[in-house]
XYZ file of C-alpha atoms in Angstrom:
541
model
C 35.615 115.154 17.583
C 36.876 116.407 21.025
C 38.878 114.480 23.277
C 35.708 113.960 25.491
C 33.448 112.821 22.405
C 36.798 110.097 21.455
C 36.830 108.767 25.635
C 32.546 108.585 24.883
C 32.810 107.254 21.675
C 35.449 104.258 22.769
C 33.535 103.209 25.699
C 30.613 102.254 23.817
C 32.751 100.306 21.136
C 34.461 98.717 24.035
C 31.245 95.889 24.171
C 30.231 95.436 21.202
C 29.303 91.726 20.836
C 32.753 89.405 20.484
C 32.877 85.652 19.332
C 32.434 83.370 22.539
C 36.144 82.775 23.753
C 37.397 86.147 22.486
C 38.929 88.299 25.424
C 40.333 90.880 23.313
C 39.421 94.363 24.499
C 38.397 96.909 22.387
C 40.850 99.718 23.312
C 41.034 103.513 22.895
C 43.936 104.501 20.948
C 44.176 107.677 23.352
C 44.091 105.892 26.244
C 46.356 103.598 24.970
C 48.870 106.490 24.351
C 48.595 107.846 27.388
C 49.626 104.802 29.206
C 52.423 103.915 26.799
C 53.840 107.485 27.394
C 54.152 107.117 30.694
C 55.351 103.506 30.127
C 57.598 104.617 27.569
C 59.058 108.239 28.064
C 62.778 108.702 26.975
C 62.963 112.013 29.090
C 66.169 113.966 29.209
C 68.619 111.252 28.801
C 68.382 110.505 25.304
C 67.294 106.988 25.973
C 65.576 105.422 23.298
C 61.718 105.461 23.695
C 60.426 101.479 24.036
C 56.608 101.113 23.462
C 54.584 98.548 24.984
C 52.844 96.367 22.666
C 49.898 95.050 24.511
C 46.260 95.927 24.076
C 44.470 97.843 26.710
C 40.637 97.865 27.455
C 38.245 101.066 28.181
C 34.593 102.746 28.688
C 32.297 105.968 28.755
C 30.937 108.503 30.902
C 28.008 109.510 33.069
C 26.532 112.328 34.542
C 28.201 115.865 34.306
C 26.285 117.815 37.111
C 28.018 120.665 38.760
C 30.132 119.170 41.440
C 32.028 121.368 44.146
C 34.700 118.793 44.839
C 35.088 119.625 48.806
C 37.543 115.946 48.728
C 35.852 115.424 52.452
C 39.257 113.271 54.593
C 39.079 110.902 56.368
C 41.231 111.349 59.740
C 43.309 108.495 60.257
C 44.737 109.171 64.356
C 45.388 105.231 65.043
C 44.941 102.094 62.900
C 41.149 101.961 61.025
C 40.571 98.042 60.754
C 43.213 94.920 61.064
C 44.194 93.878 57.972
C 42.732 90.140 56.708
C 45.554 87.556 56.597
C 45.903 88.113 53.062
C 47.002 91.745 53.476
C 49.699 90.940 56.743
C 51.359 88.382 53.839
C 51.567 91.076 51.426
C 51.612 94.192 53.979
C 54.968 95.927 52.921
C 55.225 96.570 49.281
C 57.536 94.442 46.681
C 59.745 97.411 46.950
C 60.498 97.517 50.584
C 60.059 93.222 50.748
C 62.670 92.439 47.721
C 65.533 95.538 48.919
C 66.078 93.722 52.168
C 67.260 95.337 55.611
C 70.863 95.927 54.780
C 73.035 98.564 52.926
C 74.648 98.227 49.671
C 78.039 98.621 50.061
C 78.676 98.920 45.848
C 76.743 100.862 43.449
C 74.356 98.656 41.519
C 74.858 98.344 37.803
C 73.466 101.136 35.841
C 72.986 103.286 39.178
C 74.631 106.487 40.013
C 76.204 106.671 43.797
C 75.612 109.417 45.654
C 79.244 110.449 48.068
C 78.469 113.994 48.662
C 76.391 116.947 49.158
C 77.940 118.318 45.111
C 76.541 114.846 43.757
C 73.097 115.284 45.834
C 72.612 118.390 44.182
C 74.041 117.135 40.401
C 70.568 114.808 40.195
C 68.789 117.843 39.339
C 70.384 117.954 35.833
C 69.258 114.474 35.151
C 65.952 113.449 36.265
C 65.612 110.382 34.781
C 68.525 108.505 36.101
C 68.577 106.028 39.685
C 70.531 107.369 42.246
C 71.830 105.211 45.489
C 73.542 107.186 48.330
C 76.188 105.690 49.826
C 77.546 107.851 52.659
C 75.966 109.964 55.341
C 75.795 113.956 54.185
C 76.073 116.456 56.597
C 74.661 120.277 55.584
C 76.667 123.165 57.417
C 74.255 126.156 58.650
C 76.829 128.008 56.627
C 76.241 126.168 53.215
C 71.989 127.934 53.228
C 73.744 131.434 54.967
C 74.635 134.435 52.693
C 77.894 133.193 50.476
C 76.902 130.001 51.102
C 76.832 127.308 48.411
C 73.056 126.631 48.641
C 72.676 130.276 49.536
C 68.616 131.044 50.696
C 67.945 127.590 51.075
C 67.871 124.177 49.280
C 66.058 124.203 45.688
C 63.609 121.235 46.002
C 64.467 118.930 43.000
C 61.635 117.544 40.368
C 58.734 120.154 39.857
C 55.205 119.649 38.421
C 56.105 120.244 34.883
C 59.555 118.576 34.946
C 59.142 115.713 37.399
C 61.959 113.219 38.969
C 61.420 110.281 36.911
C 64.251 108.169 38.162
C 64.975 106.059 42.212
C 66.112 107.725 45.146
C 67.270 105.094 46.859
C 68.490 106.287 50.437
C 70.376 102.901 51.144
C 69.635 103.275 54.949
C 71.366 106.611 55.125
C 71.010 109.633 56.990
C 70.512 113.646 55.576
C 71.425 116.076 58.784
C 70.967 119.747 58.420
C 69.189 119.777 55.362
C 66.773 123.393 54.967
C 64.462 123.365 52.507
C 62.392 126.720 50.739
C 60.544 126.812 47.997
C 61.141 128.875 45.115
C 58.897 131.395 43.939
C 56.229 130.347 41.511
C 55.645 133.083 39.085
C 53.584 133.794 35.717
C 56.311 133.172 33.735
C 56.671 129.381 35.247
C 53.209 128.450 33.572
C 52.797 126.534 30.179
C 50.882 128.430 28.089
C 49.498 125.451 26.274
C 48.144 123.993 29.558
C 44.423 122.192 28.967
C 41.717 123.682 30.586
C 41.392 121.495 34.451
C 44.439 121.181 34.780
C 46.328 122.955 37.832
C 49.894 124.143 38.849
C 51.013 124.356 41.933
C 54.072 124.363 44.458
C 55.813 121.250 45.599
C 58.291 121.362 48.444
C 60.959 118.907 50.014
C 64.905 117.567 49.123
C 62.061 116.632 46.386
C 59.910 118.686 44.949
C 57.531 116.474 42.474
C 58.232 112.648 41.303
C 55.818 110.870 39.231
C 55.844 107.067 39.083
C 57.126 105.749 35.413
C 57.331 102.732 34.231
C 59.810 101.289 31.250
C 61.760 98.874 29.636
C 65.279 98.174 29.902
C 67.356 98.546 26.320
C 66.696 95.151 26.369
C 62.707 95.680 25.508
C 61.562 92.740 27.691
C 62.909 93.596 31.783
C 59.987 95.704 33.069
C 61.434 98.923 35.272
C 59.019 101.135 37.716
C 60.430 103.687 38.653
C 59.950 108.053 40.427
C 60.001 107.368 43.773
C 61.960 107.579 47.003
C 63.171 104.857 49.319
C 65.516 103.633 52.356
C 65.906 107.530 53.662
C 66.786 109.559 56.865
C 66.171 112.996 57.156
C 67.558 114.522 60.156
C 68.046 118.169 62.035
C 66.438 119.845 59.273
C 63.667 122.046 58.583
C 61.021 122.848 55.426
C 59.361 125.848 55.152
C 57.282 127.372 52.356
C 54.615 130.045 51.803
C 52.452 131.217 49.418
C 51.549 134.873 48.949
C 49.594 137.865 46.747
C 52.597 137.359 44.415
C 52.357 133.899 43.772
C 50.138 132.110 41.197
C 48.934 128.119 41.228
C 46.255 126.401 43.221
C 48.499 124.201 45.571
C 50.940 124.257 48.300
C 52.712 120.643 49.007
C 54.992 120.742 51.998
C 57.206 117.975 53.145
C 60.670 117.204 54.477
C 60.964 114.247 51.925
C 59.197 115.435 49.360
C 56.019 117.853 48.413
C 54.503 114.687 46.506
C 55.944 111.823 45.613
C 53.575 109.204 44.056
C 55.363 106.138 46.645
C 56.994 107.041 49.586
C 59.233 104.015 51.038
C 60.942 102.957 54.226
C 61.756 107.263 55.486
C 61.632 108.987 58.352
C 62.301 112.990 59.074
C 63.420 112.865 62.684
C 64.085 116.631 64.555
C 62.501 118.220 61.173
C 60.570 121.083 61.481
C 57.743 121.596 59.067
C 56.711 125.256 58.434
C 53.768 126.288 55.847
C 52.166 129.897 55.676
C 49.101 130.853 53.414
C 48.882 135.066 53.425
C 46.672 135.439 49.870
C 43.990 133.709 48.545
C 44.607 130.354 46.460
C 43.235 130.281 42.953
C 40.497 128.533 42.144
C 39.113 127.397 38.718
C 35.811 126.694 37.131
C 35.887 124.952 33.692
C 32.860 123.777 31.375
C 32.054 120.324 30.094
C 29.887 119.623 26.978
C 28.378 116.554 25.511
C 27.971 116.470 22.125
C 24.511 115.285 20.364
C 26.823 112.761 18.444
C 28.493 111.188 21.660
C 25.652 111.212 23.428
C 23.631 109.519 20.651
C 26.787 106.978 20.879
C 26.082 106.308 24.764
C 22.090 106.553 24.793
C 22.784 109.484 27.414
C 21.384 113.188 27.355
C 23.122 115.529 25.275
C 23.891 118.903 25.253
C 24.937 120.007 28.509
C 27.112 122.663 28.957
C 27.480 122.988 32.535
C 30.195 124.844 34.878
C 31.690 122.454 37.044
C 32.996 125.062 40.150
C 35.968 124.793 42.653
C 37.563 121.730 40.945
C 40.478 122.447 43.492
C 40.002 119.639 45.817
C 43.084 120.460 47.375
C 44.767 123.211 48.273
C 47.342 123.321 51.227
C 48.929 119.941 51.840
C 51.278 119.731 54.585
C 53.131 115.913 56.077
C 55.492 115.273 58.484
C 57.350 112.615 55.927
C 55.709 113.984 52.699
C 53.070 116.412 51.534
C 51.385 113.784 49.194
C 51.822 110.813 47.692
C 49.560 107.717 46.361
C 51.333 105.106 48.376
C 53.273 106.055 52.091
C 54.948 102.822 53.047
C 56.741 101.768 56.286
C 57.176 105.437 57.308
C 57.309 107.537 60.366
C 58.358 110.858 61.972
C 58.548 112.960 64.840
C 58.521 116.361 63.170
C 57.015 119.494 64.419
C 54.435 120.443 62.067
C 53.788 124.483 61.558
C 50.754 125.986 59.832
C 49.770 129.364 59.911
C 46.859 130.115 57.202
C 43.770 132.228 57.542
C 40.778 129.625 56.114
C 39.176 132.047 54.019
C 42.624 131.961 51.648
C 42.684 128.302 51.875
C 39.862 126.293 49.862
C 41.220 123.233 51.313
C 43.823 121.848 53.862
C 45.135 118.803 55.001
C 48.088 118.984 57.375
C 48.577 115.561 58.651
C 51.769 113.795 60.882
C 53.477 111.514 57.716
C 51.468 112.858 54.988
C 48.781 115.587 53.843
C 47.269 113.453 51.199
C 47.322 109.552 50.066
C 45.247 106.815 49.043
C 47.035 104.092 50.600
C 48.933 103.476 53.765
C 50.664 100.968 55.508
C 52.304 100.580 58.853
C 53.728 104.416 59.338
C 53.472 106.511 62.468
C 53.944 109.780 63.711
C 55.389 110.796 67.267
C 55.748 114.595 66.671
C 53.792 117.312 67.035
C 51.523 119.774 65.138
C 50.319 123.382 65.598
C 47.783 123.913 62.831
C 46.332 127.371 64.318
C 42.979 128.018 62.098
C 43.863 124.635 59.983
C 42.898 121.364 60.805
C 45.014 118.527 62.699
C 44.340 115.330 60.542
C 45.975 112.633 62.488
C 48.883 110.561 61.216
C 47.682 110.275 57.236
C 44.692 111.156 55.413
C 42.726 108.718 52.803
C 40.852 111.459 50.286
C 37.617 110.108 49.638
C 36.856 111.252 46.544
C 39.881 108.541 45.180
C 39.530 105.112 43.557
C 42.291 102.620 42.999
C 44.805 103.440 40.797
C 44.796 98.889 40.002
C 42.468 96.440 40.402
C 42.339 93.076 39.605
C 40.108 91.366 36.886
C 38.074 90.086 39.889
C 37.459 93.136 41.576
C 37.157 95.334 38.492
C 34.166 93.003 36.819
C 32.410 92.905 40.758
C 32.824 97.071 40.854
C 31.439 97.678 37.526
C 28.595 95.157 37.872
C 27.491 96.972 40.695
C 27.563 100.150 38.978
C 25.467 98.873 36.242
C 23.218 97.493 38.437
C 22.844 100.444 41.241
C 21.269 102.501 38.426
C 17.387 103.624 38.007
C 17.109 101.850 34.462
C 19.075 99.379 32.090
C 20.302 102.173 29.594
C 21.573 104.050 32.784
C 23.128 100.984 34.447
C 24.754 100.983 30.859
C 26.031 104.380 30.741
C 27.873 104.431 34.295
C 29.367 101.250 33.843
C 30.695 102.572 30.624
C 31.957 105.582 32.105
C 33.690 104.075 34.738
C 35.437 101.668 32.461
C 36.760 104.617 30.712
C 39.312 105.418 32.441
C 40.852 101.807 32.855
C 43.592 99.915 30.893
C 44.161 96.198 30.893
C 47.455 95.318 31.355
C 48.520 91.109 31.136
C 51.123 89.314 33.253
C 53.316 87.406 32.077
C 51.334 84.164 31.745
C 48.615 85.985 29.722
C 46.722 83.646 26.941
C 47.169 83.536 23.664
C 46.135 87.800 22.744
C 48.044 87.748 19.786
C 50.374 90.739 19.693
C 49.861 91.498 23.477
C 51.883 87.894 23.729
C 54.860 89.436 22.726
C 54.936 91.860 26.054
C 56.304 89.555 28.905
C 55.768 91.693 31.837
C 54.330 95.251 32.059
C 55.889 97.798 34.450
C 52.550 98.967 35.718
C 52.100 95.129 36.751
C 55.007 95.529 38.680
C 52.939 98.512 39.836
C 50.505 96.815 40.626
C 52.060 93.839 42.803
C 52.817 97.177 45.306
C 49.095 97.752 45.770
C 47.613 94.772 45.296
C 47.830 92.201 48.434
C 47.000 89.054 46.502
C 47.933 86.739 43.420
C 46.878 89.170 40.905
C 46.440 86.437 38.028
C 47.338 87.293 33.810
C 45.483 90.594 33.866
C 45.234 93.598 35.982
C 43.498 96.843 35.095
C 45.510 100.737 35.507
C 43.606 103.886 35.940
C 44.366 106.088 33.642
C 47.538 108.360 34.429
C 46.045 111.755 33.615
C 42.755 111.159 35.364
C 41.663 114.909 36.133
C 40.706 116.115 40.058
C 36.915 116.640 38.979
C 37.191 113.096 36.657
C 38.296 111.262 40.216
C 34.835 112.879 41.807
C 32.519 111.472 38.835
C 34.533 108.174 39.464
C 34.356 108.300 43.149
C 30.970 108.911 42.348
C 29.809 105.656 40.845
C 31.863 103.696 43.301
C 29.827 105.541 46.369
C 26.581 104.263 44.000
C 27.898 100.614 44.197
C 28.679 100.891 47.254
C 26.343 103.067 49.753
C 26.506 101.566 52.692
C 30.314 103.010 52.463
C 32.186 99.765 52.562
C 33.948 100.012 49.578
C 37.460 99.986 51.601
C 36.643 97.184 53.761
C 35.427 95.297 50.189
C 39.225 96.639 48.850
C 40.513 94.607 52.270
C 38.879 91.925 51.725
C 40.060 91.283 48.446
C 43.504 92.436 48.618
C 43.466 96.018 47.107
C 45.721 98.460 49.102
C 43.034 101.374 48.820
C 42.992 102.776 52.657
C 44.896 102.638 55.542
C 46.596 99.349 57.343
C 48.273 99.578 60.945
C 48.381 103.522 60.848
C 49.337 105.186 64.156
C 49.245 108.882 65.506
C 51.132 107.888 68.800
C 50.256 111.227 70.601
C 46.557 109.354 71.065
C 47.601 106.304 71.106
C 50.645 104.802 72.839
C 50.363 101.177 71.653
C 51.110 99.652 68.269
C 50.400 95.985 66.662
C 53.734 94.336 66.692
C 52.589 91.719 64.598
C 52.238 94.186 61.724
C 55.318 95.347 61.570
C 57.607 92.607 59.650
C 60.628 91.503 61.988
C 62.878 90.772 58.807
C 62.336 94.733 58.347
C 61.569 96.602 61.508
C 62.898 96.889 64.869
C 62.369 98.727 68.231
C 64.290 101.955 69.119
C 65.283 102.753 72.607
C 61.497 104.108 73.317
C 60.250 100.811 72.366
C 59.117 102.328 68.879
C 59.554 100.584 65.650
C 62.082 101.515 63.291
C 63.798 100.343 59.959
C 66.702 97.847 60.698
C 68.482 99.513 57.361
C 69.257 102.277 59.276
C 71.143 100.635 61.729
């Protein structure tokens, strides 16, 4: 049975008919691995692998038509709605909220400190470790000259295939001179045994890919989230990659911070200049999907479809003025001068955009700077991709989105199979005052909770639900999808408002169209104003 047939096959055991009282899911074992890997992952450190022992919930699919996954933005150029109360009381993420507004002045237990420019560089050899910098660094034009000891430019550190797993945390310090190219991405860089779907690409910044993890401490109970970036200054710098005839991989993330970075916390690249050139066409790739009579005969849905599904790039050239992508961009600004030259016939796709090409939530960031796009498009501040969902939800919202899926349909036994497929792709995760679920008791907090407290502006309750963490570009379409089907009059981000899902934008500004900001959005206990009357992070000083 194919991977497909096993995600088929689970949603429709996922409701079979359970004694009154009985709130244990029926769960995937694959999806359940894939979370727990990502939960659980020892990396390069040698650290012993901890498993989470909860049980997780799941569902089936829907339609496979052929989908060319265009990922239409959304332009964000100055705040979209103002936020509910809820939201302002839960605006900045747990992150940003629980680090405070003032340096460290000791390296936390367990952390490494960063002192120089030698131990900046080090992190590269282990990705999975939390780094805190503790001093200023200062690059030398010399150190990226010929001789130099970053010769060509700064490596970017993390890449698709061997992500930075562990905290940057900037500690309210400043990076001056730091210049940024990307390395060549050749043949040879591509893993053979890579699935059909899935993509490669180039990811540029002091960072060039982190992915979001979340663990257990040795002591198999303190929950851990970490891959992301914090609490930093870039300044005086510059970031500049290409892709050309001699380079392979469907993508192109440029940013001074990082190319993508799943969160992006409380930075700013200030005097940066942001370069990206396109000179050869961009890959694109067309893969098949086929139901099989048995799965479909599982799901009551038609069977034996074997259709290409075309352009499943739905990005392409991704270009911020803080970070190329990321999920979450948090309390971030910058007045960078933002560079594309790229003929649109070699780029599928492109979103060049102030703070960041690509996101699915952000909250109070600006950008002051400036952007020459040429034949590209100027985006604004930040762009929301519409073809996204939520990567948690809360029991609430989840059982209100998939009733309306089931109930948007034509007929029952169609209602039936979108609702299963949307399901799918979610895991339940439990707090730690979850009920009595037997062996799920025994795992006090999960990481992606913690997770989920970042994008979730409201008591979440015992139980919140994850999106699955290998969720494929055409996969978020079909998902986006159902939710557009629930949801037609296109309010589904003013129902995530409402009810406290960070899915969107809140108190967004591209200051070159607008000069005025909400001051009540930004937190007092962790902004101030500049000399322009601007706001910026009290951390830095």
């Amino acid at each position: 049975m194919s991977e497909f047939d096993k995600r088929l096959k689970a949603a429709a055991e996922r409701y079979e008919e359970k004694p009154a009282g009985d709130i244990t899911p029926g769960c995937s074992a694959e999806l359940d691995r894939r979370v727990e890997d990502m939960l659980a992952r020892g990396g390069e450190t040698g650290k012993e692998r901890i498993g989470m022992k909860t049980n997780e919930s799941r569902k089936g699919r829907t339609k496979w038509t052929a989908i060319i996954a265009a990922a239409a933005v959304l332009a964000l150029m100055t705040v979209v709605v103002a936020a509910a109360p809820v939201i302002r009381n839960y605006l900045n993420s747990r992150i940003l909220q629980e680090g405070g507004a003032e340096r460290l002045t000791e390296v936390p237990e367990g952390w490494i400190g960063i002192y120089t420019v030698e131990d900046l560089d080090a992190m590269r050899n282990d990705l999975w470790s939390n780094y805190i910098l503790m001093e200023d660094l200062t690059f030398d034009p010399a150190d990226f000259a010929e001789g130099g000891r970053f010769e060509g430019g700064w490596t970017p550190i993390g890449t698709e295939e061997d992500a930075f797993y562990g905290i940057f945390d900037g500690n309210g310090h400043v990076i001056q001179g730091l210049e940024v190219t990307d390395a060549r991405l050749t043949r040879e860089d591509l893993n053979p045994g890579r699935t059909s779907g899935r993509f490669v690409g180039k990811y540029v910044g002091l960072f060039g890919y982190c992915r979001l993890s979340g663990r257990y401490a040795e002591d198999g109970v303190t929950p851990i989230l970490s891959g992301y970036i914090k609490n930093l200054g870039l300044e005086d710098g510059s970031v500049t990659a290409g892709y050309g005839p001699d380079d392979v991989g469907d993508r192109l993330f440029v940013g001074p911070v990082a190319g993508y970075s799943e969160y992006v916390i409380g930075c700013y690249a200030k005097n940066f200049e942001v370069y990206a050139e396109v000179t050869a066409p961009m890959r694109e790739n067309d893969y098949h999907v086929l139901v099989s009579d048995e799965a479909a005969a599982v799901m009551g849905a038609p069977s034996g479809r074997d259709e290409t599904v075309v352009n499943t790039t739905d990005y392409a050239l991704v270009v911020g003025g803080v970070a190329g992508g990321a999920y979450l961009i948090d309390a971030c600004w910058s007045d960078a001068a933002v560079t594309v030259h790229a003929d649109p016939s070699n780029v599928p796709y492109d979103y060049i955009g102030g703070v960041c090409g690509i996101t699915s939530a952000c909250v109070t960031s600006y950008f002051n700077g400036s952007m020459d796009t040429g034949a590209t498009t100027d985006r604004g501040a930040c762009f929301v991709r519409e073809n996204d969902v939520p990567h948690f939800l809360t029991a609430g919202t989840f059982d209100e989105i998939t009733g309306r899926i089931q109930a948007a349909a034509e007929t029952e036994d169609k209602g039936t199979w979108n609702m299963n497929m949307f399901m799918s792709f979610y895991c339940l995760k439990y707090a730690e005052n979850a009920p009595d679920i037997g062996a799920a008791s025994d795992n006090i907090v999960s990481p992606y909770y913690l997770a989920a407290k970042d994008l979730i502006a409201d008591e979440i309750g015992d139980r919140v639900y994850v999106l699955d963490p290998e969720v494929k570009p055409i996969e978020y379409t079909e998902l986006s999808d159902l939710i557009s089907l629930a949801f037609p009059d296109g309010s589904f981000e003013d129902y995530c408002r409402e009810n406290g899902i960070k899915y969107g934008t809140y108190y967004v500004y591209d200051m070159r169209k607008c000069g005025e900001w909400d001051k009540g959005a930004f937190d007092r206990a962790i902004w101030t104003e500049n000399d322009d009357g601007l706001p910026v992070l009290r951390i830095f000083g």
